[in-house]
Short mmCIF file of C-alpha atoms in Angstrom, two decimals:
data_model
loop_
_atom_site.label_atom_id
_atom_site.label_comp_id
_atom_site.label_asym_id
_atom_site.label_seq_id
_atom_site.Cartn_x
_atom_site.Cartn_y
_atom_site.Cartn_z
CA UNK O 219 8.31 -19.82 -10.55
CA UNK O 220 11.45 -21.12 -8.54
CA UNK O 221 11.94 -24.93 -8.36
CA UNK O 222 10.41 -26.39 -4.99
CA UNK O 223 14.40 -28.11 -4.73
CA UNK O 224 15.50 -24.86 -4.03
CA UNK O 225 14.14 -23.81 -0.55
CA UNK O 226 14.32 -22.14 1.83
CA UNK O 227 15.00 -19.73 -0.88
CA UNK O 228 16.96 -16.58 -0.73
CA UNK O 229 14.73 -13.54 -1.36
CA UNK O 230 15.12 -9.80 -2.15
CA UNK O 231 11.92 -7.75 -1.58
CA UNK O 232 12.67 -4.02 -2.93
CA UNK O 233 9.16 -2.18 -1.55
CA UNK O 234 7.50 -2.64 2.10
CA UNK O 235 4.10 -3.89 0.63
CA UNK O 236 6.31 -7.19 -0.49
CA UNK O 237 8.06 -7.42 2.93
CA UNK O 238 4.97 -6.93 4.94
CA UNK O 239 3.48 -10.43 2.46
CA UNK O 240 6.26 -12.10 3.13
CA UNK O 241 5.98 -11.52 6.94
CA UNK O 242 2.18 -12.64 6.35
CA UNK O 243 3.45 -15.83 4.79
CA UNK O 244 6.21 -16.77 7.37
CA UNK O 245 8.50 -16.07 5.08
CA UNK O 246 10.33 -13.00 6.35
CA UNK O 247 13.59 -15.31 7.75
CA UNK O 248 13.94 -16.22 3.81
CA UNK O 249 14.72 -12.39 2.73
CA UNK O 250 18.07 -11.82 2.46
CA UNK O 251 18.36 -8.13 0.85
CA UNK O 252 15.49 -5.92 1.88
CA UNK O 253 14.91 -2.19 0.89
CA UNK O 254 15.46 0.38 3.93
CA UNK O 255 12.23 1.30 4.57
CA UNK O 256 10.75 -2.05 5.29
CA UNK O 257 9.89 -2.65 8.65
CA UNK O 258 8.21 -6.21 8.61
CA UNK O 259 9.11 -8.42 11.90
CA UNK O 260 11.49 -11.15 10.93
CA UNK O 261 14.13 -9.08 8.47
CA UNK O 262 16.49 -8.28 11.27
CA UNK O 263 19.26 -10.60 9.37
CA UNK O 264 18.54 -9.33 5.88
CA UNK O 265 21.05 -6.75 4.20
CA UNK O 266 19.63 -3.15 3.67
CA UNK O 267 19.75 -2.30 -0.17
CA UNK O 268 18.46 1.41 -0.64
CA UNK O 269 15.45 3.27 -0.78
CA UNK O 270 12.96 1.63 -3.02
CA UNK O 271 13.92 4.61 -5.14
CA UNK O 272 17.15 4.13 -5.29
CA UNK O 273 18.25 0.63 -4.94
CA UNK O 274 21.82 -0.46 -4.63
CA UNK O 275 21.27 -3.30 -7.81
CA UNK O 276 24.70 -4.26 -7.29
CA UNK O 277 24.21 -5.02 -3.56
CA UNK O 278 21.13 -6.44 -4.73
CA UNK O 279 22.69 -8.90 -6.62
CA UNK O 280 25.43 -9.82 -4.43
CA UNK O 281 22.98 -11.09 -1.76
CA UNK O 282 22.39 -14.00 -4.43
CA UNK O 283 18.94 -14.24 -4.39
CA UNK O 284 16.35 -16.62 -5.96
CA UNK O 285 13.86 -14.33 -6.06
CA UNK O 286 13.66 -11.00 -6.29
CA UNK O 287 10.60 -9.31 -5.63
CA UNK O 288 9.54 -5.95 -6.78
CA UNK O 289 6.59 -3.98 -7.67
CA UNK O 290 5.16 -1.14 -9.09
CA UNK O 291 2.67 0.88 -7.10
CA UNK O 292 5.61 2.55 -6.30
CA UNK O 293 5.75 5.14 -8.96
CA UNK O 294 9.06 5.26 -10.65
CA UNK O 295 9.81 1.67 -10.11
CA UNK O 296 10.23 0.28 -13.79
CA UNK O 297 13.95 2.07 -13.46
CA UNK O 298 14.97 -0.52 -10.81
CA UNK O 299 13.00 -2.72 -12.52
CA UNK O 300 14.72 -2.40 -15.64
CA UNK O 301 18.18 -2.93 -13.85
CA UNK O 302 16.90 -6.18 -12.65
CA UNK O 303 16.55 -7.33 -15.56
CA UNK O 304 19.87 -6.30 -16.84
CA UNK O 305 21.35 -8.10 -14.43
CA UNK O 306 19.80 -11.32 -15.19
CA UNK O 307 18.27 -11.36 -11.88
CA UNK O 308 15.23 -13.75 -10.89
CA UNK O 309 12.06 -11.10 -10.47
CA UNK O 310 8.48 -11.02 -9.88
CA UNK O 311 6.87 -8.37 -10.45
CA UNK O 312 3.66 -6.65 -9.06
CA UNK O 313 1.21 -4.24 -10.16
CA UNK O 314 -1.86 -3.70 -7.66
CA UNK O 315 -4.48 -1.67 -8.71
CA UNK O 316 -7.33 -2.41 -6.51
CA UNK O 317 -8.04 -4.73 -3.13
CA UNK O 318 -8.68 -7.24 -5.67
CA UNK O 319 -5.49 -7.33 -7.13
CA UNK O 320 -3.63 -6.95 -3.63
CA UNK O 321 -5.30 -10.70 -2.43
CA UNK O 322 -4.39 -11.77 -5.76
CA UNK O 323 -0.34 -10.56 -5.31
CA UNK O 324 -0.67 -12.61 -2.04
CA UNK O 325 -1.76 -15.82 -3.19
CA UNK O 326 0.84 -15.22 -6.19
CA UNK O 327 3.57 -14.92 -3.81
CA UNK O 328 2.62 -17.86 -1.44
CA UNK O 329 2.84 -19.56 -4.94
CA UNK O 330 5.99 -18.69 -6.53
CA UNK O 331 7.99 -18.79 -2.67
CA UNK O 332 6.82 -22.93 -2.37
CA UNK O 333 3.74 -21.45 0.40
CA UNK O 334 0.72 -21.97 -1.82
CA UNK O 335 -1.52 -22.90 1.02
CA UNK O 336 -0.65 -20.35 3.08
CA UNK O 337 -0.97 -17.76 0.34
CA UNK O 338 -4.80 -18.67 -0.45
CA UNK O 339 -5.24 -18.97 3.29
CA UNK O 340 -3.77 -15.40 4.02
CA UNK O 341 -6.01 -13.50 1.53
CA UNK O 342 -8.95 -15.42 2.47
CA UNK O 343 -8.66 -14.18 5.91
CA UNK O 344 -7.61 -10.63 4.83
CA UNK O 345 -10.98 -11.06 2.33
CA UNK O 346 -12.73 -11.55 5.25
CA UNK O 347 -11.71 -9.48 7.87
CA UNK O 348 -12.16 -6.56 5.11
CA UNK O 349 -15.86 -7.57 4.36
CA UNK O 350 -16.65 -7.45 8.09
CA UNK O 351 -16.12 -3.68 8.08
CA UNK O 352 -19.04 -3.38 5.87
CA UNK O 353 -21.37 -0.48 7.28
CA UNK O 354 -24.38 0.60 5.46
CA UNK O 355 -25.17 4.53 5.63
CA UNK O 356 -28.03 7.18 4.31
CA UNK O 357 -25.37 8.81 1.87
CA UNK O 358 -22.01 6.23 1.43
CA UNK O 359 -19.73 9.05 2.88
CA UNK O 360 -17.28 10.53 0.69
CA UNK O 361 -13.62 10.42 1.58
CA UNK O 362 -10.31 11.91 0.38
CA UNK O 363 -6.91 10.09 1.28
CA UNK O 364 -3.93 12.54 1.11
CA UNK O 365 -0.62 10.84 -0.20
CA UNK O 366 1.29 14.60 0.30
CA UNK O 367 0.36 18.23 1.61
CA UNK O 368 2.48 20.32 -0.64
CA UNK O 369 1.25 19.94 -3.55
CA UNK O 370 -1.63 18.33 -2.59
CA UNK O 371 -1.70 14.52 -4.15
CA UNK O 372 -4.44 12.68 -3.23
CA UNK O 373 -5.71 8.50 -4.48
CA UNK O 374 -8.03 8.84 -7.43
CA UNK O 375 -9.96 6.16 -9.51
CA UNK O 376 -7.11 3.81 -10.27
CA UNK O 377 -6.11 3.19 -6.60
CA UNK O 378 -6.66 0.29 -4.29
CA UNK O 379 -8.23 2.77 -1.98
CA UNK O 380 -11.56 3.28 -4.16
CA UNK O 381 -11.70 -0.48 -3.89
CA UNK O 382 -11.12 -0.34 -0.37
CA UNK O 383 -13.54 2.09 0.76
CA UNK O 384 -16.50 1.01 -1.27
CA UNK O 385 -15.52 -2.28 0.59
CA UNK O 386 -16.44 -0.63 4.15
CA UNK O 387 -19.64 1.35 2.78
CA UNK O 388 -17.74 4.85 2.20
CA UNK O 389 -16.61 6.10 -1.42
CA UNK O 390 -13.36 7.78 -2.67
CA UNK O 391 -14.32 11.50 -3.09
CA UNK O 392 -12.09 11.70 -5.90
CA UNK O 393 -12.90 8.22 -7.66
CA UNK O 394 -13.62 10.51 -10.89
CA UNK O 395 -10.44 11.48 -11.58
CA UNK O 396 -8.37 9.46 -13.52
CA UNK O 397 -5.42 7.70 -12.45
CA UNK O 398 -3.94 6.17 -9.64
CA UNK O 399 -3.29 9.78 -7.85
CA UNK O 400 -3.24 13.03 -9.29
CA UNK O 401 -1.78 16.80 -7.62
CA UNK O 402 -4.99 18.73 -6.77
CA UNK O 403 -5.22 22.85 -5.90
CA UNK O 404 -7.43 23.67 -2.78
CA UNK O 405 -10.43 24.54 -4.53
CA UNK O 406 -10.40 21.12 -6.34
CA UNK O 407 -10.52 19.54 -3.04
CA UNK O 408 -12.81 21.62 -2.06
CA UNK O 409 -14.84 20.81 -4.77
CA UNK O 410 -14.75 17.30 -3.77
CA UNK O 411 -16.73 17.79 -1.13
CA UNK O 412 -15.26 15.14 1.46
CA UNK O 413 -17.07 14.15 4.07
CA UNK O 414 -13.15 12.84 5.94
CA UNK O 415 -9.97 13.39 5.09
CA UNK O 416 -6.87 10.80 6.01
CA UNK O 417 -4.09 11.84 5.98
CA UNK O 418 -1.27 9.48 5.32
CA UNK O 419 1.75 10.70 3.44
CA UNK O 420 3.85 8.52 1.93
CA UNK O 421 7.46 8.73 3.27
CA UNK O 422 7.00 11.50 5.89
CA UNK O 423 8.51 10.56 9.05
CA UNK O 424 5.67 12.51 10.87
CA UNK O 425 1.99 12.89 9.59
CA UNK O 426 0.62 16.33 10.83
CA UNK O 427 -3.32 16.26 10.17
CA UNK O 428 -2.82 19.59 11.76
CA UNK O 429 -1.40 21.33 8.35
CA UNK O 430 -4.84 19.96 6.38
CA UNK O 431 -6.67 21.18 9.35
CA UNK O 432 -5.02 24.39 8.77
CA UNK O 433 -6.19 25.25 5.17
CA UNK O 434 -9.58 25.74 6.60
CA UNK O 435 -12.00 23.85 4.84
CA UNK O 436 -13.62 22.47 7.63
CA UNK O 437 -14.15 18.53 6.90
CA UNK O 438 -12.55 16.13 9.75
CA UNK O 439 -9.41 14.81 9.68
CA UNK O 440 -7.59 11.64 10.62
CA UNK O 441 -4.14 10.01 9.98
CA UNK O 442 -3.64 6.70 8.97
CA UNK O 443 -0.09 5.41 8.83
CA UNK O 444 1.18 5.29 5.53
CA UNK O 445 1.83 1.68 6.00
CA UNK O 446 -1.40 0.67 6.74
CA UNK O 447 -2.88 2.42 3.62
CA UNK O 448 -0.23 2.66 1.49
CA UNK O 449 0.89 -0.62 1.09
CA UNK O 450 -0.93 -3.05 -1.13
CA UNK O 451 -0.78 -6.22 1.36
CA UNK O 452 -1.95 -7.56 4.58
CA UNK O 453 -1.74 -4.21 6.12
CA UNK O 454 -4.84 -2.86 4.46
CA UNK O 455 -6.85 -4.29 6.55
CA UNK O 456 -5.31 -1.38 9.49
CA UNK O 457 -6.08 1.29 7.79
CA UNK O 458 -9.30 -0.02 6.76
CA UNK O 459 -10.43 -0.35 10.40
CA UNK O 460 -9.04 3.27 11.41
CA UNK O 461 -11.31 4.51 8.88
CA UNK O 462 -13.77 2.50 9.32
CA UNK O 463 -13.97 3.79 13.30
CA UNK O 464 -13.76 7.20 11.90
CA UNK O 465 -16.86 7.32 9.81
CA UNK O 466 -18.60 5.59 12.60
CA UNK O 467 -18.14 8.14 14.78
CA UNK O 468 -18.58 10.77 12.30
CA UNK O 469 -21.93 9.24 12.08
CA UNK O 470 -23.01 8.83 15.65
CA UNK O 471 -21.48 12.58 15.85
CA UNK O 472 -23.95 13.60 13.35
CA UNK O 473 -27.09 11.47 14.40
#
């Protein structure tokens, strides 16, 4: 943890899921070095280091942080990870697997940044504001989240998003499968048998339910912004409610 003497610190954050905690916290104005696709409010100031992919360590570095904080749900992470700690640099790093884990990060990080109260008091309201999404159905309907079109990857077992639909009633079609997401074939989907689909690619500047809608398998579709399902942090709780309205009216639809 850093020393309470040294604030307001001087943070990196190297994936959006850190930046949008931060924000949560108040602590956005701290970050100094951000990666460019973070779009929290408050990190107008803070220098743009890279894809989380392909962070500039060396820029990283020179921004003199305190604290650098990086994570990896981001597959392919331990590389920058690794260069961190080459460079001597002070790093926290995250692993979220499930909701669980994600309120956990958040009261971690309220910790280690000097904002312990806040931190509890952030994923108690997230906690919250999750459970009151809570609907009870005939059949929990099944649901497939697509992280890319072509190939096909979709969240399986090992993914916050089983956690976070059995949280709202529904269940991940593909909770099964091992892993955190795995490439499927169309027949596997179809063999899923997905009541909803959400579509939510990760790093595509445009999500086009259309192209899922296009393969012909007849099961609804909606798009949830990557950052609001992607992202294990505050955010959740967006693409929790999209969903959440979805099934609803799949429901009513059906009734």
């Amino acid at each position: 943890m850093v020393s309470s003497s040294a604030f307001p610190l001087r943070l990196a954050s190297l994936v959006s899921s850190n930046s949008d905690i931060l924000a949560a916290l108040g602590a956005a104005p701290w970050v100094v070095a951000a990666d460019s696709h973070s779009d929290a409010p408050g990190l107008e100031t803070a220098c743009r280091v890279g894809p989380d992919l392909n962070i500039d360590l060396d820029m990283v570095a020179k921004s003199r942080p305190d604290l650098v904080l990086a994570s990896l749900s981001v597959p392919g992470m331990q590389r920058v990870v690794d260069g961190l700690h080459e460079r001597g640099l002070p790093t926290l790093v995250l692993d979220p697997v499930t909701v669980a884990d994600t309120l956990d990060d958040i009261r971690l990080i309220g910790k280690a940044i000097g904002l312990e109260q806040r931190g509890q008091q952030v994923a108690a309201q997230l906690e919250t504001d999750l459970s009151s999404l809570r609907a009870a159905y005939p059949r929990p309907p099944r649901v497939l989240v697509e992280w890319w079109p072509r190939p096909i990857i979709a969240a399986t077992r090992e993914s916050w998003v089983t956690e976070l639909l059995a949280g709202i009633g529904a269940v991940n079609a593909l909770e099964t499968r091992p892993g955190r997401s795995m490439p499927l074939t169309l027949d596997q989907v179809r063999d899923a048998e997905a009541d909803l689909i959400v579509c939510s690619w990760c790093g595509a500047k445009k999500l086009r339910p259309e192209v899922i809608e296009a393969r012909g398998l007849g099961i609804p579709v909606i798009a949830v912004p990557e950052s609001g399902l992607g992202r294990p942090g505050p955010r959740l709780l967006e693409g929790a409610r999209q969903i959440a309205a979805a099934l609803e009216e799949l429901a009513l639809a059906r009734a």
